[in-house]
XYZ file of C-alpha atoms in Angstrom:
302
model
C 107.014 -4.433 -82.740
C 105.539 -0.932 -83.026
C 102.183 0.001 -84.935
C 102.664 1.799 -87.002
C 103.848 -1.495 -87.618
C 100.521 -2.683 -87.452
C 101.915 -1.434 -89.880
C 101.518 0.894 -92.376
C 99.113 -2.096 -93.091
C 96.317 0.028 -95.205
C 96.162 1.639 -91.781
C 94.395 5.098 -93.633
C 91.579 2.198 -94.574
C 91.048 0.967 -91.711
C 90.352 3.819 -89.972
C 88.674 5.864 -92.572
C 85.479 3.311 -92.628
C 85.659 2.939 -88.968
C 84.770 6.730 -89.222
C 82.030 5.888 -91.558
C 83.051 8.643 -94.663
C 81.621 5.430 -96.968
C 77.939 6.306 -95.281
C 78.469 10.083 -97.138
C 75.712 10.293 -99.670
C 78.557 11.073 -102.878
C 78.282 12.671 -105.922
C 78.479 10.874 -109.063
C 81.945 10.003 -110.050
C 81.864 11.694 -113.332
C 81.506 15.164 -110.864
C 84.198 14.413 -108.945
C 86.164 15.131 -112.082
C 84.865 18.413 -111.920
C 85.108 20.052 -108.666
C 86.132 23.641 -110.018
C 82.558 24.560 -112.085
C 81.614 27.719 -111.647
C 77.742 26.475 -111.195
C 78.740 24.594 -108.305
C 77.730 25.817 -104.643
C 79.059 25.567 -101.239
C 77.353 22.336 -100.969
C 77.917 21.214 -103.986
C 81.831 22.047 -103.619
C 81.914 20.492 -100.335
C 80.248 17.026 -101.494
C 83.192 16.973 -104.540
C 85.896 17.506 -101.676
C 83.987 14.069 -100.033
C 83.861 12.440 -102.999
C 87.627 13.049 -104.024
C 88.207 10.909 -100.384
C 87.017 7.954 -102.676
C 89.853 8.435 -104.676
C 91.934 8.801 -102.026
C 91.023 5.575 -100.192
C 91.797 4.045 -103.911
C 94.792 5.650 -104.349
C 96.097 4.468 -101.112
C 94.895 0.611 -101.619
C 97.462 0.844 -104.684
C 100.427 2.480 -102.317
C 99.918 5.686 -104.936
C 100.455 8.191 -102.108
C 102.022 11.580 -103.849
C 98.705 10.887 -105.765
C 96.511 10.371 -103.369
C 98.088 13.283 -100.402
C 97.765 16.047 -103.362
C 93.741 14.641 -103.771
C 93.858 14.652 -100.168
C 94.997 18.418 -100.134
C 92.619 19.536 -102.496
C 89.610 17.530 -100.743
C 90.274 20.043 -97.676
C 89.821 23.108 -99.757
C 86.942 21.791 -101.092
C 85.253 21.188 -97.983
C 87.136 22.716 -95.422
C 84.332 22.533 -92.614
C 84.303 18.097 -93.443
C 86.418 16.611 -90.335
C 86.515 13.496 -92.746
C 89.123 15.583 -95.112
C 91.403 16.983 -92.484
C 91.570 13.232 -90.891
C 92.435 11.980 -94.254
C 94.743 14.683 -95.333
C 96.526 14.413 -91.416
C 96.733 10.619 -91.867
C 98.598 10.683 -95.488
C 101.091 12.905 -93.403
C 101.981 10.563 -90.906
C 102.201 7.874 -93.323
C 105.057 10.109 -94.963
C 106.500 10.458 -91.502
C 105.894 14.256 -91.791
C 104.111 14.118 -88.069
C 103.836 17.993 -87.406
C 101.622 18.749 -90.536
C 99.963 15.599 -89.498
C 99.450 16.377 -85.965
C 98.050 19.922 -87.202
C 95.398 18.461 -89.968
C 94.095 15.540 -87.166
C 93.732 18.283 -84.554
C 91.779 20.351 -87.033
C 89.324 16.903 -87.155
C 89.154 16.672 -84.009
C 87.755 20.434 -83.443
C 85.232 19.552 -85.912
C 84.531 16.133 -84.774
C 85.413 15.501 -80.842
C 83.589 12.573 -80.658
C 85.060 10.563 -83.565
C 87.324 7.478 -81.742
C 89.036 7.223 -85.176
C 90.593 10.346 -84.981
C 91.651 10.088 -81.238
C 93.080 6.538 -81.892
C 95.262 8.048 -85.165
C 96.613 10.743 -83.049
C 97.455 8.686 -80.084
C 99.636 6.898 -82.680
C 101.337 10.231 -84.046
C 101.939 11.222 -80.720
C 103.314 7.806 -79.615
C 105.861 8.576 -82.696
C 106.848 11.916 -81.828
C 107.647 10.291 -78.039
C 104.801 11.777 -76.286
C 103.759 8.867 -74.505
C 101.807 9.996 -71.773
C 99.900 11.945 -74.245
C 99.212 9.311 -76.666
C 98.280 7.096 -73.951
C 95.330 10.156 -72.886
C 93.941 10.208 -76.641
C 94.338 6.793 -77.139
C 92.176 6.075 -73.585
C 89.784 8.753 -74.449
C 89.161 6.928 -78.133
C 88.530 3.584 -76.256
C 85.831 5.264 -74.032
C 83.880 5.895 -77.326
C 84.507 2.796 -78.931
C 86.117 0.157 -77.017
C 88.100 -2.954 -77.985
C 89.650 -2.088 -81.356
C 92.998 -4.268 -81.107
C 95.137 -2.019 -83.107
C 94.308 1.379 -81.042
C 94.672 -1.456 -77.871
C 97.983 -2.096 -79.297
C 99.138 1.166 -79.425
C 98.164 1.833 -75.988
C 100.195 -0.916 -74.661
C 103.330 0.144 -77.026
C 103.067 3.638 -75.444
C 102.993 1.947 -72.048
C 105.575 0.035 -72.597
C 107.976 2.687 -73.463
C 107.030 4.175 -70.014
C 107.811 0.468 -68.380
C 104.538 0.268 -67.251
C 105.096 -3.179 -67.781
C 101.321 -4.253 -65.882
C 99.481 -1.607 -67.784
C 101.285 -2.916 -71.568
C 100.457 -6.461 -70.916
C 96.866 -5.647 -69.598
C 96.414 -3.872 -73.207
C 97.783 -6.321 -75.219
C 96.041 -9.109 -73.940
C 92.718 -7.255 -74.305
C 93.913 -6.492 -78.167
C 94.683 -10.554 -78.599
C 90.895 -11.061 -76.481
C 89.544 -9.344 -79.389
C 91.402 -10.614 -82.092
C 93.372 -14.073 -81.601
C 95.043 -13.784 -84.524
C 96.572 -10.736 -83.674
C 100.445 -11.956 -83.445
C 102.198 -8.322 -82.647
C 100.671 -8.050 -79.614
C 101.259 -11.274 -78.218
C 104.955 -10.990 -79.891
C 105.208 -7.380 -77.736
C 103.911 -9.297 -74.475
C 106.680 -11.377 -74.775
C 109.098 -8.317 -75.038
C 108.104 -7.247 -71.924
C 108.416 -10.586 -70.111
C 111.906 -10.639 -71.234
C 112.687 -7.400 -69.840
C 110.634 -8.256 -66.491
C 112.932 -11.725 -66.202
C 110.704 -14.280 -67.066
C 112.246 -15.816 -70.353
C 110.454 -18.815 -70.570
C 106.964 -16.739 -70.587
C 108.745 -14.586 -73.353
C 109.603 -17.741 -75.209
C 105.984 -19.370 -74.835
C 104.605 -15.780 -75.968
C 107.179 -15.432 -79.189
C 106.110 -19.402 -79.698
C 102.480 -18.666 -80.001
C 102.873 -15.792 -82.393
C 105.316 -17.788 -84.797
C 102.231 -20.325 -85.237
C 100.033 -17.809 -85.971
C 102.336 -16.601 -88.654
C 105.408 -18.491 -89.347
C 106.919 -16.058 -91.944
C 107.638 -13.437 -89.201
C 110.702 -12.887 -88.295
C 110.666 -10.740 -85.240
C 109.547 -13.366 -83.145
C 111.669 -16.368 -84.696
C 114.684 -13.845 -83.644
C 113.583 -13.539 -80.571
C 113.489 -17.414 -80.217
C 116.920 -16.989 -80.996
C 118.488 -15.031 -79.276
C 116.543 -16.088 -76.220
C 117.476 -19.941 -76.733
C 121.330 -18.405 -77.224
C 121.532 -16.556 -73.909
C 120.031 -19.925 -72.136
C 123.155 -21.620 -73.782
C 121.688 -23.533 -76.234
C 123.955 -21.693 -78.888
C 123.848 -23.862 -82.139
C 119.601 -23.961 -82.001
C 119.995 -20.244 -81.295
C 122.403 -19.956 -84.545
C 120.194 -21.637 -86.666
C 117.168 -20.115 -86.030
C 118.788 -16.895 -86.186
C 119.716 -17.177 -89.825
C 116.036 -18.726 -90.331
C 114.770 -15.490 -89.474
C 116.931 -12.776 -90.804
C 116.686 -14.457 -94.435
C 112.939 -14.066 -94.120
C 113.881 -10.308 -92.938
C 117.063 -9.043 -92.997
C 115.969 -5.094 -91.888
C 116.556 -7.262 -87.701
C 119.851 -7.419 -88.539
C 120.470 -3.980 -86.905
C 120.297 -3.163 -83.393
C 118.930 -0.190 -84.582
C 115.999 -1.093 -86.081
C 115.111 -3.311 -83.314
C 115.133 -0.584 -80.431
C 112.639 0.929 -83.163
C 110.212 -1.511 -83.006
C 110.467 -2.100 -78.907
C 113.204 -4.665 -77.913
C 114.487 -3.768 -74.301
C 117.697 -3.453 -72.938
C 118.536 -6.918 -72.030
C 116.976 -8.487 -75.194
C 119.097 -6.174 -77.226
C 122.293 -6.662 -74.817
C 121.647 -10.785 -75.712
C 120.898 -9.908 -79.427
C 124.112 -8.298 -79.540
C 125.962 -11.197 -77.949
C 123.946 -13.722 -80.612
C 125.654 -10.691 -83.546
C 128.818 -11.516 -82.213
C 128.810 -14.796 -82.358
C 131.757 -15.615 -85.209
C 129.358 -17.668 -87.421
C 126.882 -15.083 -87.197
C 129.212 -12.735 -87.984
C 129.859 -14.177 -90.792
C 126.406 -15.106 -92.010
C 125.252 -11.239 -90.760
C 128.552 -10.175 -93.502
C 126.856 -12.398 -96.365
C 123.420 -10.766 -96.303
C 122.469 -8.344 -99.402
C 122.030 -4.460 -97.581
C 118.587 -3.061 -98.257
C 117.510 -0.049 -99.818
C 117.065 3.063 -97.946
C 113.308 3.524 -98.792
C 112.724 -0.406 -97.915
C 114.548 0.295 -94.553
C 112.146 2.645 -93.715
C 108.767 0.747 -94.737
C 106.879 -0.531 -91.687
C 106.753 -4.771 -90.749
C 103.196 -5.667 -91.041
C 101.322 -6.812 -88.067
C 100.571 -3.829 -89.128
């Protein structure tokens, strides 16, 4: 699993009150319908830009983000000299996958506010999606110095290590991020992705175990189950709980998508060999194909 993975999960909110904009004294909401009167100051113009971030924050709660990135827009010419708006605005961008604008608005926040982890951890994640790993691994480690322990940016951190087969430093990060939340199923899930890479199936299969009862509606790890119990042999378990999990989530179907969200080589080489099974085959021919738009939605971790 990826994070952005950890997911698209109302990741904007999230950050956004880790940054503290809700401690912003506001205007009343009735101004913030007003933000163009000619009677209004710098101040005054700059507190309506803050306040329109309220509606932002809203708008993005109810997945209304054309709505809520044009509020966004206008919140930065409002108060242009606000890191808060520039974070926001650069944060709507990367949750429309548009990561150069979003790169440029975040490092815009950051020149304002160098000290704000929030803004470090959100552009270790945009660089992490552009491939820059190293890089997003430097932001995301300079974010933890100021505020250490968040789980997600831990998570990211050992994503971006993991795509660099730093396979110590990953698993270091994502046990941290389960230390600090125990809940938190993607990155046990990813520590067993890198076990199955390193060799060690049955540590993969006791990791992928532990995040299924934490959350038995995910699929990604049920898969993994799979295809791991397949490659040891035990082919008709491995069938079954392969179709388990793809009718929870079909989007796992292709190899694709998986490489995506941070299978390795061999666990894709014994996913493909669970694919062409002829009873998956079959099953895999029988599923309904997904939208575009849904294809590209992120699982929830996050």
């Amino acid at each position: 699993m990826r994070d952005n993975t950890v997911p698209k999960r109302n990741w904007l909110l999230f950050l956004v009150v880790g940054l503290g904009v809700w401690n912003i004294a506001l205007p009343g909401r009735t101004q913030a319908l007003l933000p163009y009167s000619p009677n209004l100051d710098n101040e005054q113009l700059e507190q309506q830009g803050l306040a329109l971030t309220e509606d932002v924050i809203q708008l993005v709660r109810f997945q209304q983000y054309d709505l809520a990135l044009s509020r966004a827009k206008l919140a930065t010419q409002l108060a242009p000299q606000k890191y808060q708006t520039w974070f926001i605005l650069g944060t709507l961008f990367l949750q429309q996958d548009d990561l150069d604008q979003g790169l440029q608005s975040l490092l815009k926040a950051q020149g304002m506010a160098p000290d704000e982890a929030g803004i470090k951890f959100t552009l270790g994640n945009a660089y992490f999606q552009k491939g820059e790993y190293n890089t997003a691994i430097a932001s995301l480690e300079a974010g933890l110095k100021l505020k250490p322990g968040i789980p997600t940016a831990l998570f990211d951190l050992g994503n971006s290590f993991l795509k660099l087969q730093k396979w110590g430093e990953a698993i270091n990060s994502y046990e941290e991020a389960v230390g600090r939340d125990k809940t938190f199923w993607p990155a046990i899930n990813n520590i067993g992705l890198v076990k199955y890479e390193q060799g060690d199936v049955e540590g993969a299969l006791k990791k992928w175990q532990a995040a299924t009862v934490i959350d038995k509606e995910q699929a990604e790890p049920q898969l993994a189950i799979a295809v791991a119990l397949y490659s040891q042999g035990k082919q008709q378990q491995g069938l079954k709980l392969g179709e388990s999990a793809l009718k929870l989530d079909n989007r796992y179907r292709e190899l694709k998508f998986l490489k995506e969200n941070l299978w390795g080589d061999k666990l894709l080489q014994d996913t493909q060999a669970l694919f062409s099974n002829p009873s998956m085959k079959s099953f895999l021919s029988s599923l309904p194909v997904e939208p575009e738009n849904k294809k590209k939605d992120e699982k929830t971790s996050e």
